[in-house]
Short mmCIF file of C-alpha atoms and ligand atoms in Angstrom, two decimals:
data_model
loop_
_atom_site.label_atom_id
_atom_site.label_comp_id
_atom_site.label_asym_id
_atom_site.label_seq_id
_atom_site.Cartn_x
_atom_site.Cartn_y
_atom_site.Cartn_z
CA MET A 1 59.24 133.27 125.35
CA GLN A 2 62.06 131.54 123.01
CA ILE A 3 61.41 131.67 119.49
CA LYS A 4 63.29 128.37 118.18
CA THR A 5 65.19 129.10 115.54
CA GLN A 6 66.99 127.84 112.83
CA THR A 7 69.61 129.13 110.06
CA ILE A 8 66.79 129.30 107.47
CA ASN A 9 67.97 127.75 104.82
CA ILE A 10 67.36 130.46 102.27
CA ASN A 11 69.90 132.82 101.47
CA LEU A 12 68.94 136.37 99.07
CA ALA A 13 72.72 135.90 97.43
CA GLU A 14 71.97 132.60 96.19
CA ALA A 15 68.09 133.28 94.66
CA VAL A 16 69.72 136.69 92.77
CA ARG A 17 72.61 134.50 91.69
CA ASP A 18 70.57 131.76 90.51
CA GLY A 19 67.51 133.58 89.26
CA PHE A 20 69.12 136.49 87.57
CA SER A 21 70.86 134.22 85.29
CA LYS A 22 67.75 132.72 84.53
CA SER A 23 65.43 133.67 81.90
CA PRO A 24 63.25 135.23 82.24
CA LYS A 25 64.67 136.43 85.11
CA SER A 26 62.57 135.39 88.51
CA ILE A 27 63.26 135.36 92.28
CA SER A 28 60.78 133.68 94.99
CA SER A 29 58.05 135.33 96.50
CA MET A 30 59.30 134.14 100.23
CA PHE A 31 61.78 137.31 99.66
CA LEU A 32 58.97 139.16 99.89
CA TYR A 33 59.05 139.22 103.67
CA ASP A 34 61.23 141.65 104.87
CA THR A 35 60.44 143.85 107.86
CA GLU A 36 58.97 146.32 105.43
CA GLY A 37 56.73 143.73 103.03
CA ASP A 38 55.66 142.83 106.42
CA ARG A 39 53.93 146.36 106.83
CA LEU A 40 52.97 146.59 103.62
CA PHE A 41 51.44 143.06 103.22
CA GLN A 42 49.41 144.13 106.46
CA GLU A 43 48.08 147.02 104.77
CA ILE A 44 46.89 144.79 101.90
CA MET A 45 44.98 142.91 103.76
CA LYS A 46 43.12 145.74 104.95
CA MET A 47 42.62 147.37 100.79
CA PRO A 48 39.08 147.24 100.28
CA GLU A 49 40.21 145.55 97.36
CA TYR A 50 42.17 142.98 98.85
CA TYR A 51 38.65 140.76 99.72
CA LEU A 52 40.73 137.20 100.96
CA THR A 53 41.18 137.81 104.60
CA ARG A 54 37.85 139.33 105.17
CA CYS A 55 36.40 136.45 103.44
CA GLU A 56 38.40 134.32 105.15
CA GLU A 57 38.14 136.56 109.06
CA GLU A 58 34.27 136.18 108.47
CA ILE A 59 34.44 132.08 108.09
CA PHE A 60 36.41 131.94 111.09
CA HIS A 61 33.72 134.31 112.44
CA PHE A 62 30.36 132.67 112.26
CA GLN A 63 31.72 128.80 111.98
CA LYS A 64 34.36 128.97 113.94
CA GLU A 65 32.32 126.43 116.87
CA GLU A 66 31.35 123.85 113.61
CA ILE A 67 35.10 124.49 112.51
CA LEU A 68 36.74 123.24 115.88
CA GLN A 69 33.88 120.66 116.58
CA GLU A 70 34.75 119.31 112.61
CA MET A 71 38.53 118.87 113.91
CA ARG A 72 37.68 117.36 117.11
CA ALA A 73 39.16 120.32 119.28
CA PHE A 74 37.47 119.77 122.50
CA ASP A 75 37.96 116.15 123.04
CA ASP A 76 41.67 115.14 123.66
CA SER A 77 44.79 117.71 124.14
CA PHE A 78 46.81 118.33 120.42
CA ASN A 79 49.30 120.72 119.21
CA LEU A 80 47.33 123.51 117.40
CA LEU A 81 50.37 124.43 114.59
CA GLU A 82 49.95 127.19 111.86
CA PHE A 83 52.50 127.35 109.02
CA GLY A 84 52.89 131.28 107.47
CA ALA A 85 51.36 132.35 110.85
CA GLY A 86 52.17 135.81 109.81
CA ASP A 87 50.44 138.48 112.68
CA GLY A 88 47.94 136.12 113.42
CA SER A 89 44.98 138.23 113.10
CA LYS A 90 42.92 135.23 111.92
CA THR A 91 44.16 132.69 114.30
CA LYS A 92 43.31 134.84 117.20
CA ILE A 93 39.19 134.40 116.41
CA LEU A 94 39.71 130.33 116.90
CA LEU A 95 42.73 131.15 119.93
CA ARG A 96 39.98 132.94 121.81
CA TYR A 97 37.26 130.06 121.07
CA LEU A 98 39.25 127.82 122.29
CA LEU A 99 40.64 128.85 125.71
CA GLU A 100 36.93 130.04 126.42
CA LYS A 101 35.70 126.72 126.27
CA GLY A 102 38.67 125.45 128.05
CA ALA A 103 40.47 123.28 124.66
CA GLY A 104 43.98 121.41 125.86
CA PHE A 105 46.44 122.76 123.37
CA THR A 106 49.31 124.29 122.56
CA TYR A 107 50.06 127.17 119.96
CA TYR A 108 52.87 126.85 117.23
CA PRO A 109 53.37 129.15 114.68
CA VAL A 110 55.51 129.03 112.25
CA ASP A 111 56.66 131.98 109.93
CA ILE A 112 59.58 132.94 107.91
CA SER A 113 59.56 136.24 108.96
CA GLY A 114 61.21 136.19 111.78
CA HIS A 115 60.37 139.84 112.98
CA ILE A 116 56.38 138.69 112.08
CA LEU A 117 56.77 136.10 114.59
CA SER A 118 57.82 137.75 117.86
CA GLU A 119 55.00 140.67 117.16
CA LEU A 120 52.95 137.89 116.89
CA ALA A 121 54.20 136.02 120.02
CA TYR A 122 54.25 139.60 122.63
CA SER A 123 51.03 140.10 120.87
CA LEU A 124 49.28 137.03 122.53
CA LEU A 125 51.29 137.08 125.24
CA GLU A 126 49.25 140.53 126.07
CA GLU A 127 46.02 139.22 124.95
CA MET A 128 45.86 135.81 126.01
CA PRO A 129 48.52 135.66 128.91
CA SER A 130 47.27 132.09 129.45
CA LEU A 131 47.58 130.36 126.39
CA LYS A 132 50.80 128.05 125.80
CA VAL A 133 52.90 129.36 122.59
CA HIS A 134 56.35 127.63 121.29
CA PRO A 135 56.81 130.20 118.15
CA MET A 136 59.28 128.42 115.13
CA HIS A 137 61.13 130.69 112.71
CA PHE A 138 61.31 128.46 109.85
CA GLU A 139 60.67 127.81 106.12
CA TYR A 140 57.93 125.65 104.81
CA PHE A 141 59.74 122.14 103.84
CA ASP A 142 62.25 122.65 107.00
CA ALA A 143 59.15 122.94 109.43
CA ILE A 144 57.22 120.16 108.41
CA ARG A 145 60.46 118.18 109.45
CA GLU A 146 60.51 119.77 113.10
CA THR A 147 56.67 120.11 113.24
CA THR A 148 55.43 116.34 112.29
CA HIS A 149 56.68 115.04 115.56
CA LEU A 150 56.72 117.20 117.87
CA ASN A 151 54.96 114.56 120.73
CA HIS A 152 52.86 112.19 120.97
CA ARG A 153 49.39 114.63 120.56
CA ARG A 154 47.85 114.94 117.61
CA ASN A 155 48.86 118.39 115.13
CA ILE A 156 46.17 119.80 113.85
CA THR A 157 48.23 122.32 111.13
CA LEU A 158 46.30 125.57 109.55
CA PHE A 159 48.01 126.51 106.33
CA LEU A 160 45.36 130.24 105.97
CA GLY A 161 45.21 133.14 103.60
CA SER A 162 45.94 131.41 100.41
CA ASN A 163 49.45 130.91 101.33
CA MET A 164 49.32 127.70 99.23
CA GLY A 165 48.08 130.07 96.55
CA ASN A 166 51.83 130.60 95.90
CA PHE A 167 53.30 127.19 95.21
CA THR A 168 53.53 126.45 91.71
CA HIS A 169 51.63 122.88 91.12
CA GLU A 170 54.24 121.13 91.66
CA GLN A 171 55.30 123.21 94.86
CA ALA A 172 51.86 122.30 96.03
CA VAL A 173 52.25 118.73 95.35
CA ASP A 174 55.19 118.17 96.41
CA PHE A 175 54.13 120.35 99.42
CA TYR A 176 51.53 118.37 100.42
CA LYS A 177 53.22 114.36 99.70
CA ASN A 178 55.70 115.36 102.15
CA PHE A 179 53.74 116.56 104.62
CA ALA A 180 51.35 113.91 104.57
CA HIS A 181 53.84 111.20 104.96
CA GLU A 182 55.86 112.85 107.78
CA SER A 183 52.17 112.96 109.38
CA LYS A 184 50.54 110.85 111.29
CA ALA A 185 47.40 109.40 110.60
CA GLY A 186 44.56 111.07 111.95
CA ASP A 187 46.42 114.41 111.62
CA LEU A 188 44.59 117.61 110.59
CA LEU A 189 45.04 119.84 108.23
CA PHE A 190 43.24 123.27 107.62
CA VAL A 191 43.79 124.89 104.37
CA GLY A 192 42.70 128.05 103.43
CA ILE A 193 42.31 128.48 99.78
CA ASP A 194 41.29 131.19 97.09
CA ARG A 195 38.35 130.64 95.25
CA ARG A 196 37.90 131.17 91.44
CA LYS A 197 35.54 133.69 90.54
CA ASN A 198 35.05 136.53 88.45
CA PRO A 199 38.30 137.84 86.53
CA ASP A 200 37.66 141.43 87.37
CA ILE A 201 37.64 141.06 91.37
CA ILE A 202 40.99 138.57 91.74
CA SER A 203 42.48 141.33 89.46
CA GLN A 204 41.88 144.37 91.79
CA ALA A 205 42.73 142.72 94.51
CA TYR A 206 47.09 142.87 93.15
CA ASP A 207 46.54 146.45 91.20
CA ASP A 208 44.87 148.79 93.85
CA PRO A 209 45.09 152.31 92.37
CA GLN A 210 46.54 153.23 95.53
CA GLY A 211 49.74 151.53 94.47
CA ILE A 212 50.44 149.50 97.84
CA THR A 213 50.92 146.07 95.82
CA ALA A 214 52.78 148.24 93.82
CA ALA A 215 54.59 149.15 96.09
CA PHE A 216 55.57 145.39 98.22
CA ASN A 217 56.91 144.23 94.93
CA LEU A 218 58.81 146.56 94.62
CA ASN A 219 60.01 146.78 97.85
CA LEU A 220 62.19 142.83 96.61
CA LEU A 221 64.51 145.84 95.05
CA ARG A 222 64.95 147.71 97.89
CA ARG A 223 65.61 144.75 100.13
CA MET A 224 68.51 143.35 97.30
CA ASN A 225 69.88 147.68 97.94
CA HIS A 226 69.85 146.95 101.60
CA GLU A 227 71.17 143.90 102.31
CA LEU A 228 73.58 142.70 99.02
CA GLY A 229 74.45 146.24 98.39
CA ALA A 230 72.63 146.10 94.85
CA GLY A 231 71.95 149.62 92.62
CA PHE A 232 68.29 149.87 91.97
CA ASP A 233 66.72 152.77 90.73
CA LEU A 234 63.33 151.74 91.96
CA LYS A 235 61.52 154.56 90.03
CA ALA A 236 63.17 152.38 87.12
CA PHE A 237 61.26 149.64 87.56
CA ARG A 238 57.31 148.80 87.42
CA HIS A 239 54.86 146.52 89.15
CA TYR A 240 52.94 144.55 86.66
CA THR A 241 50.19 141.79 87.37
CA PHE A 242 47.21 139.57 85.41
CA TYR A 243 44.91 137.28 86.77
CA GLU A 244 45.01 134.74 83.70
CA PRO A 245 41.50 132.71 84.56
CA VAL A 246 42.33 129.26 82.34
CA SER A 247 45.73 128.37 84.48
CA GLY A 248 43.82 130.07 87.50
CA GLU A 249 47.16 132.36 88.27
CA VAL A 250 47.77 135.35 89.20
CA ARG A 251 51.61 136.48 87.66
CA SER A 252 53.34 139.21 89.22
CA TYR A 253 56.21 140.74 87.57
CA LEU A 254 58.77 144.23 88.14
CA VAL A 255 59.69 145.56 84.30
CA SER A 256 62.91 147.61 83.63
CA GLN A 257 61.69 150.89 82.00
CA ARG A 258 65.01 151.39 79.99
CA ASP A 259 68.06 149.59 79.66
CA GLN A 260 70.29 149.21 82.21
CA GLN A 261 73.50 147.99 84.35
CA VAL A 262 73.10 147.03 88.20
CA HIS A 263 75.62 146.26 90.22
CA PHE A 264 75.53 144.39 93.49
CA GLU A 265 78.50 144.98 95.65
CA ALA A 266 78.31 142.39 98.18
CA LEU A 267 78.02 139.96 95.08
CA ASP A 268 80.66 141.29 93.67
CA THR A 269 78.93 141.10 90.00
CA GLN A 270 76.33 143.29 88.12
CA PHE A 271 73.11 142.28 85.75
CA PHE A 272 72.16 143.90 83.13
CA PHE A 273 68.10 144.62 82.31
CA ALA A 274 67.14 146.01 78.96
CA LYS A 275 63.97 147.61 78.60
CA ASN A 276 60.83 146.07 78.91
CA GLU A 277 62.46 142.87 80.36
CA LEU A 278 61.09 141.36 83.37
CA ILE A 279 61.76 139.56 86.81
CA HIS A 280 58.40 137.25 87.58
CA THR A 281 58.08 137.73 91.67
CA GLU A 282 54.94 136.01 92.26
CA ILE A 283 52.50 133.44 91.16
CA SER A 284 48.86 133.95 93.30
CA LYS A 285 47.07 130.60 92.43
CA LYS A 286 43.43 130.62 92.69
CA TYR A 287 41.67 127.19 92.90
CA SER A 288 38.01 125.48 92.03
CA PRO A 289 36.58 123.45 94.61
CA GLU A 290 37.03 119.91 92.41
CA GLU A 291 40.54 121.09 91.57
CA ILE A 292 41.07 121.32 95.85
CA ALA A 293 39.62 117.85 95.68
CA ARG A 294 41.96 116.11 93.53
CA LEU A 295 44.79 118.26 94.72
CA ALA A 296 44.10 115.87 98.21
CA LYS A 297 42.89 113.23 96.49
CA ASP A 298 46.00 112.87 94.69
CA THR A 299 48.78 113.90 97.55
CA GLY A 300 47.31 111.48 99.90
CA TYR A 301 44.61 113.03 102.39
CA LYS A 302 40.45 112.83 102.95
CA VAL A 303 38.58 115.85 102.41
CA VAL A 304 36.57 116.36 105.43
CA ARG A 305 34.49 119.52 104.76
CA HIS A 306 34.77 122.84 103.37
CA PHE A 307 33.82 125.96 105.09
CA THR A 308 33.31 128.78 102.63
CA ASP A 309 32.35 132.61 102.97
CA SER A 310 28.59 134.22 102.27
CA ARG A 311 29.83 135.54 98.68
CA ARG A 312 31.68 131.84 98.55
CA TYR A 313 34.79 133.65 97.59
CA PHE A 314 36.97 131.49 99.37
CA LEU A 315 37.30 128.56 101.21
CA ASP A 316 38.65 126.97 104.27
CA SER A 317 38.76 122.83 103.91
CA LEU A 318 39.43 120.23 106.38
CA TRP A 319 41.54 117.86 105.10
CA GLU A 320 42.29 114.42 106.90
CA ILE A 321 45.45 112.42 106.39
CA ILE A 322 44.98 108.44 105.38
C1 AVI B 401 50.86 135.86 101.21
N1 AVI B 401 49.53 135.26 99.76
C2 AVI B 401 48.71 134.49 99.93
C3 AVI B 401 49.39 136.76 99.32
C4 AVI B 401 48.13 136.38 97.96
O1 AVI B 401 47.25 137.23 97.09
O2 AVI B 401 49.14 135.97 96.87
C5 AVI B 401 50.80 138.24 98.97
C6 AVI B 401 50.38 138.64 97.98
N2 AVI B 401 50.60 139.45 97.05
C7 AVI B 401 50.25 140.86 96.15
N3 AVI B 401 48.92 140.59 97.15
C8 AVI B 401 49.08 139.68 98.49
#
């Protein structure tokens, strides 16, 4: 199986030069996912505090038939795309059911991590040998261009796991407008969204007592040491996160524990981090059903239906391009 790839248009060196010259310092959360970051995120998904994955699994497990009927997945052949496919654990529930029912489709998982994509491709080959798979190693915005004109068939695109929560509002609007603009009328988008809920439940999901989320965040510094010859002492930074219920945003930071100068061999430069200075690393936004409806309407979609779990913590929303 061949993985369609491109020189991913995101360069850690450039992101560091740019993000560390700003105030506050920041780095895009897309850099969290190297091999070690992929592994830690898989650990996060198993944590009791990180309810998101299990809620979406519950939706798929109990409502797969209705979801696929609503997508008209058994009517004609289609392309099943998935942006940010990761390890595909939830999607496999849908894939198995589609195969069982003899649906005509090809699966195109898209991910920014080549490592997790090849693991997914090989696990699918082993578990579902009859599945047609075309993995694509792309960043989201490039993936839109590459995948919206694959062939004459209808596209159904999955964007699960609250991946859109890692966009700012502006990025989300930009992404969905761009996607709608490139797509054909009648194409579908199925979006996994973490709902606003009791703030304590959300806070705990991003600050677990085992320190797995902290290790995931700090791994950014380890990655810079490894890939850019940076001299970060990981013990000199702490993971800090908080949920702000008015905006619905979890914000994650790394906090410098002392004044320190860090040299980057590959950049032939150094950056100064004052004691208590922040590096902003991630935003994980939570939405109400009303906010979702507004976003869909403003960016060119009709909401077909919402699917939610028994606790109403998570929501998968089916949108049609108009
Ligand atoms: C991948 N993304 C949707 C996760 C989230 O919930 O924002 C990443 C994550 N960050 C900390 N825990 C999980």
